[in-house]
Amino acid sequence: MPITPATTTQSPSNGTADAILLELVDENGVTIGTAEKVAAHQPPGQLHRAFSVFLFDEHGRLLLQRRALGKYHSPGVWSNTCCGHPYPGEAPFAAAARRTFEELGVSPSLLAEAGTVRYNHPDPVSGLVEQEYNHLFVGMVQSPLRPDPEEVHETAFVTPAELTERHAKDTFSAWFMTVLDAARPAMKELTGPSAGW
């Protein structure tokens, strides 16, 4: 599966920068083509494949990340452990594991599929649109985090009560509650009833 520069093309804007391609899909998640990443997020948005990861520690606490302040989309907001887009032809599971390591410097000790969710979330700040067919994953993290500061501003492990408190006072990504609610059944199965998810 291509996860190298073979998945990039020359940017038409200046002919020198590599453009990241996303996999466009239909409403059933079937691949129908590719589009450049930023172009796919311009209004009204093009439906594309994405993934969201929810990792937990041994106490059943969810790992959140606050996105780096320099990110082009939703900078400085809190979100789930990791999210992103597979390269064209890359399996969502492989992309989720790859990006978790790239962003947080750890490999999940367990990672399992948790379904899919389709949504359309405009970002009121940037004007970009998340028109995504999102593959969900839950898992465990047992190694010390080594976040990439270009990707992650800060991290926090939270209980359900702490998440509710934080969500009431801090800004979260437009897609966070949608992916969280869709992943809840798998989160409960993974962490057990005592964790409260």
PDB file of C-alpha atoms in Angstrom:
ATOM      1  CA  MET A   1       0.000   0.000   0.000  1.00  0.00           C
ATOM      2  CA  PRO A   2       1.435   3.379  -0.957  1.00  0.00           C
ATOM      3  CA  ILE A   3       2.565   5.491   2.017  1.00  0.00           C
ATOM      4  CA  THR A   4       5.571   7.108   0.396  1.00  0.00           C
ATOM      5  CA  PRO A   5       6.081  10.092  -1.911  1.00  0.00           C
ATOM      6  CA  ALA A   6       4.459   7.989  -4.620  1.00  0.00           C
ATOM      7  CA  THR A   7       1.163   9.160  -3.115  1.00  0.00           C
ATOM      8  CA  THR A   8       1.933  12.812  -3.763  1.00  0.00           C
ATOM      9  CA  THR A   9       1.818  14.901  -6.896  1.00  0.00           C
ATOM     10  CA  GLN A  10       3.329  18.187  -7.924  1.00  0.00           C
ATOM     11  CA  SER A  11       1.221  21.078  -6.728  1.00  0.00           C
ATOM     12  CA  PRO A  12      -0.336  22.916  -9.659  1.00  0.00           C
ATOM     13  CA  SER A  13      -0.002  26.214  -7.773  1.00  0.00           C
ATOM     14  CA  ASN A  14       3.777  26.509  -7.796  1.00  0.00           C
ATOM     15  CA  GLY A  15       5.100  23.290  -9.299  1.00  0.00           C
ATOM     16  CA  THR A  16       7.420  22.549  -6.392  1.00  0.00           C
ATOM     17  CA  ALA A  17       5.467  21.589  -3.246  1.00  0.00           C
ATOM     18  CA  ASP A  18       4.105  18.097  -2.815  1.00  0.00           C
ATOM     19  CA  ALA A  19       0.327  17.940  -2.676  1.00  0.00           C
ATOM     20  CA  ILE A  20      -1.266  15.392  -0.369  1.00  0.00           C
ATOM     21  CA  LEU A  21      -3.988  13.341  -2.029  1.00  0.00           C
ATOM     22  CA  LEU A  22      -7.097  12.038  -0.295  1.00  0.00           C
ATOM     23  CA  GLU A  23      -9.341   9.180  -1.361  1.00  0.00           C
ATOM     24  CA  LEU A  24     -12.782  10.349  -2.514  1.00  0.00           C
ATOM     25  CA  VAL A  25     -15.640   7.944  -1.765  1.00  0.00           C
ATOM     26  CA  ASP A  26     -19.349   7.573  -2.421  1.00  0.00           C
ATOM     27  CA  GLU A  27     -22.006   7.372   0.306  1.00  0.00           C
ATOM     28  CA  ASN A  28     -21.214   3.663   0.784  1.00  0.00           C
ATOM     29  CA  GLY A  29     -17.497   4.276   1.291  1.00  0.00           C
ATOM     30  CA  VAL A  30     -16.531   2.969  -2.143  1.00  0.00           C
ATOM     31  CA  THR A  31     -13.497   4.731  -3.648  1.00  0.00           C
ATOM     32  CA  ILE A  32     -14.377   6.895  -6.649  1.00  0.00           C
ATOM     33  CA  GLY A  33     -11.218   8.976  -7.126  1.00  0.00           C
ATOM     34  CA  THR A  34      -8.746  11.305  -5.430  1.00  0.00           C
ATOM     35  CA  ALA A  35      -8.495  14.988  -4.615  1.00  0.00           C
ATOM     36  CA  GLU A  36      -5.863  17.307  -3.196  1.00  0.00           C
ATOM     37  CA  LYS A  37      -6.283  17.630   0.586  1.00  0.00           C
ATOM     38  CA  VAL A  38      -7.027  21.355   0.911  1.00  0.00           C
ATOM     39  CA  ALA A  39      -9.250  21.345  -2.183  1.00  0.00           C
ATOM     40  CA  ALA A  40     -11.319  18.484  -0.727  1.00  0.00           C
ATOM     41  CA  HIS A  41     -12.049  20.627   2.344  1.00  0.00           C
ATOM     42  CA  GLN A  42     -13.155  23.747   0.434  1.00  0.00           C
ATOM     43  CA  PRO A  43     -16.924  24.411   0.627  1.00  0.00           C
ATOM     44  CA  PRO A  44     -19.113  22.501   0.036  1.00  0.00           C
ATOM     45  CA  GLY A  45     -16.483  19.787   0.644  1.00  0.00           C
ATOM     46  CA  GLN A  46     -15.857  16.546  -1.219  1.00  0.00           C
ATOM     47  CA  LEU A  47     -16.750  13.301   0.544  1.00  0.00           C
ATOM     48  CA  HIS A  48     -13.484  11.582   1.416  1.00  0.00           C
ATOM     49  CA  ARG A  49     -12.148   8.754   3.558  1.00  0.00           C
ATOM     50  CA  ALA A  50     -10.896   9.603   7.056  1.00  0.00           C
ATOM     51  CA  PHE A  51     -10.201   7.895  10.364  1.00  0.00           C
ATOM     52  CA  SER A  52     -10.500   8.708  14.065  1.00  0.00           C
ATOM     53  CA  VAL A  53      -8.629   6.968  16.886  1.00  0.00           C
ATOM     54  CA  PHE A  54      -9.614   6.770  20.566  1.00  0.00           C
ATOM     55  CA  LEU A  55      -6.864   5.384  22.814  1.00  0.00           C
ATOM     56  CA  PHE A  56      -7.187   4.634  26.526  1.00  0.00           C
ATOM     57  CA  ASP A  57      -4.724   4.070  29.343  1.00  0.00           C
ATOM     58  CA  GLU A  58      -4.877   1.168  31.809  1.00  0.00           C
ATOM     59  CA  HIS A  59      -7.260   3.176  34.015  1.00  0.00           C
ATOM     60  CA  GLY A  60      -9.825   3.580  31.227  1.00  0.00           C
ATOM     61  CA  ARG A  61      -9.037   7.255  30.681  1.00  0.00           C
ATOM     62  CA  LEU A  62      -9.336   8.646  27.139  1.00  0.00           C
ATOM     63  CA  LEU A  63      -6.308  10.315  25.554  1.00  0.00           C
ATOM     64  CA  LEU A  64      -7.202  13.705  24.077  1.00  0.00           C
ATOM     65  CA  GLN A  65      -4.941  15.924  22.045  1.00  0.00           C
ATOM     66  CA  ARG A  66      -5.007  19.668  21.529  1.00  0.00           C
ATOM     67  CA  ARG A  67      -4.109  20.290  17.929  1.00  0.00           C
ATOM     68  CA  ALA A  68      -0.979  22.320  17.204  1.00  0.00           C
ATOM     69  CA  LEU A  69      -1.505  26.053  16.850  1.00  0.00           C
ATOM     70  CA  GLY A  70       0.086  26.068  13.383  1.00  0.00           C
ATOM     71  CA  LYS A  71      -2.247  23.535  11.743  1.00  0.00           C
ATOM     72  CA  TYR A  72      -4.136  24.805   8.706  1.00  0.00           C
ATOM     73  CA  HIS A  73      -7.423  23.288   9.905  1.00  0.00           C
ATOM     74  CA  SER A  74      -8.881  23.590  13.417  1.00  0.00           C
ATOM     75  CA  PRO A  75      -5.655  24.777  15.102  1.00  0.00           C
ATOM     76  CA  GLY A  76      -5.498  24.858  18.885  1.00  0.00           C
ATOM     77  CA  VAL A  77      -8.709  22.935  19.521  1.00  0.00           C
ATOM     78  CA  TRP A  78      -9.094  19.736  21.535  1.00  0.00           C
ATOM     79  CA  SER A  79     -10.030  16.534  19.760  1.00  0.00           C
ATOM     80  CA  ASN A  80      -9.805  12.761  19.985  1.00  0.00           C
ATOM     81  CA  THR A  81      -6.477  10.922  20.274  1.00  0.00           C
ATOM     82  CA  CYS A  82      -5.671  11.092  16.573  1.00  0.00           C
ATOM     83  CA  CYS A  83      -7.485  11.675  13.314  1.00  0.00           C
ATOM     84  CA  GLY A  84      -6.505  11.997   9.701  1.00  0.00           C
ATOM     85  CA  HIS A  85      -6.800  10.618   6.193  1.00  0.00           C
ATOM     86  CA  PRO A  86      -5.449   7.445   4.615  1.00  0.00           C
ATOM     87  CA  TYR A  87      -3.350   7.906   1.524  1.00  0.00           C
ATOM     88  CA  PRO A  88      -5.039   6.613  -1.638  1.00  0.00           C
ATOM     89  CA  GLY A  89      -4.859   2.809  -1.488  1.00  0.00           C
ATOM     90  CA  GLU A  90      -3.779   2.743   2.173  1.00  0.00           C
ATOM     91  CA  ALA A  91      -5.949   0.687   4.537  1.00  0.00           C
ATOM     92  CA  PRO A  92      -7.632   2.858   7.199  1.00  0.00           C
ATOM     93  CA  PHE A  93      -6.248   0.604   9.975  1.00  0.00           C
ATOM     94  CA  ALA A  94      -2.682   1.086   8.701  1.00  0.00           C
ATOM     95  CA  ALA A  95      -3.219   4.836   8.356  1.00  0.00           C
ATOM     96  CA  ALA A  96      -4.565   5.083  11.907  1.00  0.00           C
ATOM     97  CA  ALA A  97      -1.558   3.252  13.341  1.00  0.00           C
ATOM     98  CA  ARG A  98       0.862   5.289  11.188  1.00  0.00           C
ATOM     99  CA  ARG A  99      -0.557   8.687  12.132  1.00  0.00           C
ATOM    100  CA  THR A 100      -0.815   7.819  15.833  1.00  0.00           C
ATOM    101  CA  PHE A 101       2.915   7.130  15.798  1.00  0.00           C
ATOM    102  CA  GLU A 102       3.713  10.221  13.687  1.00  0.00           C
ATOM    103  CA  GLU A 103       1.682  12.573  15.889  1.00  0.00           C
ATOM    104  CA  LEU A 104       2.148  11.093  19.362  1.00  0.00           C
ATOM    105  CA  GLY A 105       5.348   9.041  19.093  1.00  0.00           C
ATOM    106  CA  VAL A 106       3.683   5.828  20.284  1.00  0.00           C
ATOM    107  CA  SER A 107       2.240   2.733  18.705  1.00  0.00           C
ATOM    108  CA  PRO A 108      -1.048   1.491  20.177  1.00  0.00           C
ATOM    109  CA  SER A 109      -0.633  -1.722  22.169  1.00  0.00           C
ATOM    110  CA  LEU A 110      -4.106  -2.642  20.914  1.00  0.00           C
ATOM    111  CA  LEU A 111      -6.124  -1.186  18.055  1.00  0.00           C
ATOM    112  CA  ALA A 112      -9.533  -2.438  16.928  1.00  0.00           C
ATOM    113  CA  GLU A 113     -12.101  -1.316  14.369  1.00  0.00           C
ATOM    114  CA  ALA A 114     -15.136   0.441  15.842  1.00  0.00           C
ATOM    115  CA  GLY A 115     -17.373   1.060  12.814  1.00  0.00           C
ATOM    116  CA  THR A 116     -17.801   4.032  10.505  1.00  0.00           C
ATOM    117  CA  VAL A 117     -19.672   7.314  10.598  1.00  0.00           C
ATOM    118  CA  ARG A 118     -20.581   9.762   7.822  1.00  0.00           C
ATOM    119  CA  TYR A 119     -20.807  13.482   8.578  1.00  0.00           C
ATOM    120  CA  ASN A 120     -20.698  16.988   7.144  1.00  0.00           C
ATOM    121  CA  HIS A 121     -19.232  19.546   9.569  1.00  0.00           C
ATOM    122  CA  PRO A 122     -18.329  23.070   8.422  1.00  0.00           C
ATOM    123  CA  ASP A 123     -15.632  24.684  10.571  1.00  0.00           C
ATOM    124  CA  PRO A 124     -16.938  28.152  11.493  1.00  0.00           C
ATOM    125  CA  VAL A 125     -13.459  29.592  12.044  1.00  0.00           C
ATOM    126  CA  SER A 126     -11.596  28.466   8.915  1.00  0.00           C
ATOM    127  CA  GLY A 127     -14.582  28.085   6.603  1.00  0.00           C
ATOM    128  CA  LEU A 128     -13.338  24.623   5.639  1.00  0.00           C
ATOM    129  CA  VAL A 129     -15.733  21.668   5.501  1.00  0.00           C
ATOM    130  CA  GLU A 130     -15.278  18.174   6.931  1.00  0.00           C
ATOM    131  CA  GLN A 131     -17.279  16.042   4.510  1.00  0.00           C
ATOM    132  CA  GLU A 132     -16.049  12.636   5.676  1.00  0.00           C
ATOM    133  CA  TYR A 133     -16.658   8.908   5.645  1.00  0.00           C
ATOM    134  CA  ASN A 134     -14.815   8.187   8.881  1.00  0.00           C
ATOM    135  CA  HIS A 135     -13.415   4.818  10.015  1.00  0.00           C
ATOM    136  CA  LEU A 136     -13.338   4.581  13.821  1.00  0.00           C
ATOM    137  CA  PHE A 137     -10.743   2.769  15.942  1.00  0.00           C
ATOM    138  CA  VAL A 138     -10.383   2.178  19.674  1.00  0.00           C
ATOM    139  CA  GLY A 139      -7.344   0.879  21.482  1.00  0.00           C
ATOM    140  CA  MET A 140      -4.868   1.067  24.322  1.00  0.00           C
ATOM    141  CA  VAL A 141      -1.695   3.065  24.817  1.00  0.00           C
ATOM    142  CA  GLN A 142       0.866   1.857  27.355  1.00  0.00           C
ATOM    143  CA  SER A 143       4.050   3.714  26.363  1.00  0.00           C
ATOM    144  CA  PRO A 144       5.133   7.261  27.254  1.00  0.00           C
ATOM    145  CA  LEU A 145       3.921   9.824  24.727  1.00  0.00           C
ATOM    146  CA  ARG A 146       6.413  11.739  22.580  1.00  0.00           C
ATOM    147  CA  PRO A 147       4.154  14.226  20.750  1.00  0.00           C
ATOM    148  CA  ASP A 148       5.366  15.988  17.613  1.00  0.00           C
ATOM    149  CA  PRO A 149       5.011  19.716  18.402  1.00  0.00           C
ATOM    150  CA  GLU A 150       4.218  20.409  14.753  1.00  0.00           C
ATOM    151  CA  GLU A 151       1.070  18.277  15.170  1.00  0.00           C
ATOM    152  CA  VAL A 152       0.140  18.330  18.862  1.00  0.00           C
ATOM    153  CA  HIS A 153       0.103  21.308  21.251  1.00  0.00           C
ATOM    154  CA  GLU A 154      -0.736  19.291  24.371  1.00  0.00           C
ATOM    155  CA  THR A 155      -2.341  16.051  25.554  1.00  0.00           C
ATOM    156  CA  ALA A 156      -4.541  14.947  28.438  1.00  0.00           C
ATOM    157  CA  PHE A 157      -5.963  11.673  29.741  1.00  0.00           C
ATOM    158  CA  VAL A 158      -9.555  12.193  30.932  1.00  0.00           C
ATOM    159  CA  THR A 159     -12.358  10.314  32.624  1.00  0.00           C
ATOM    160  CA  PRO A 160     -15.907  10.761  31.273  1.00  0.00           C
ATOM    161  CA  ALA A 161     -16.619  13.356  34.000  1.00  0.00           C
ATOM    162  CA  GLU A 162     -13.414  15.258  33.206  1.00  0.00           C
ATOM    163  CA  LEU A 163     -14.277  15.209  29.501  1.00  0.00           C
ATOM    164  CA  THR A 164     -17.712  16.684  30.223  1.00  0.00           C
ATOM    165  CA  GLU A 165     -16.119  19.451  32.295  1.00  0.00           C
ATOM    166  CA  ARG A 166     -13.437  20.178  29.698  1.00  0.00           C
ATOM    167  CA  HIS A 167     -15.932  20.122  26.809  1.00  0.00           C
ATOM    168  CA  ALA A 168     -18.029  22.764  28.598  1.00  0.00           C
ATOM    169  CA  LYS A 169     -15.152  25.249  28.909  1.00  0.00           C
ATOM    170  CA  ASP A 170     -12.705  24.489  26.065  1.00  0.00           C
ATOM    171  CA  THR A 171     -13.068  24.527  22.290  1.00  0.00           C
ATOM    172  CA  PHE A 172     -13.236  21.122  20.600  1.00  0.00           C
ATOM    173  CA  SER A 173     -13.076  20.144  16.934  1.00  0.00           C
ATOM    174  CA  ALA A 174     -16.338  20.378  14.980  1.00  0.00           C
ATOM    175  CA  TRP A 175     -16.345  16.609  14.436  1.00  0.00           C
ATOM    176  CA  PHE A 176     -15.424  15.508  17.971  1.00  0.00           C
ATOM    177  CA  MET A 177     -18.873  14.778  19.423  1.00  0.00           C
ATOM    178  CA  THR A 178     -20.003  12.995  16.252  1.00  0.00           C
ATOM    179  CA  VAL A 179     -17.072  10.571  16.241  1.00  0.00           C
ATOM    180  CA  LEU A 180     -17.165  10.165  20.034  1.00  0.00           C
ATOM    181  CA  ASP A 181     -20.840   9.203  20.035  1.00  0.00           C
ATOM    182  CA  ALA A 182     -20.340   6.793  17.117  1.00  0.00           C
ATOM    183  CA  ALA A 183     -17.391   5.107  18.863  1.00  0.00           C
ATOM    184  CA  ARG A 184     -19.057   4.836  22.306  1.00  0.00           C
ATOM    185  CA  PRO A 185     -20.252   1.212  21.975  1.00  0.00           C
ATOM    186  CA  ALA A 186     -16.715   0.024  21.150  1.00  0.00           C
ATOM    187  CA  MET A 187     -15.248   2.285  23.859  1.00  0.00           C
ATOM    188  CA  LYS A 188     -17.552   0.710  26.466  1.00  0.00           C
ATOM    189  CA  GLU A 189     -16.666  -2.780  25.282  1.00  0.00           C
ATOM    190  CA  LEU A 190     -12.944  -2.019  25.476  1.00  0.00           C
ATOM    191  CA  THR A 191     -12.856  -0.242  28.840  1.00  0.00           C
ATOM    192  CA  GLY A 192     -15.612  -2.108  30.717  1.00  0.00           C
ATOM    193  CA  PRO A 193     -18.572  -0.758  32.658  1.00  0.00           C
ATOM    194  CA  SER A 194     -16.530   0.673  35.529  1.00  0.00           C
ATOM    195  CA  ALA A 195     -14.801   3.235  33.266  1.00  0.00           C
ATOM    196  CA  GLY A 196     -18.153   4.900  32.570  1.00  0.00           C
ATOM    197  CA  TRP A 197     -17.921   5.412  28.835  1.00  0.00           C
TER     198      TRP A 197
END
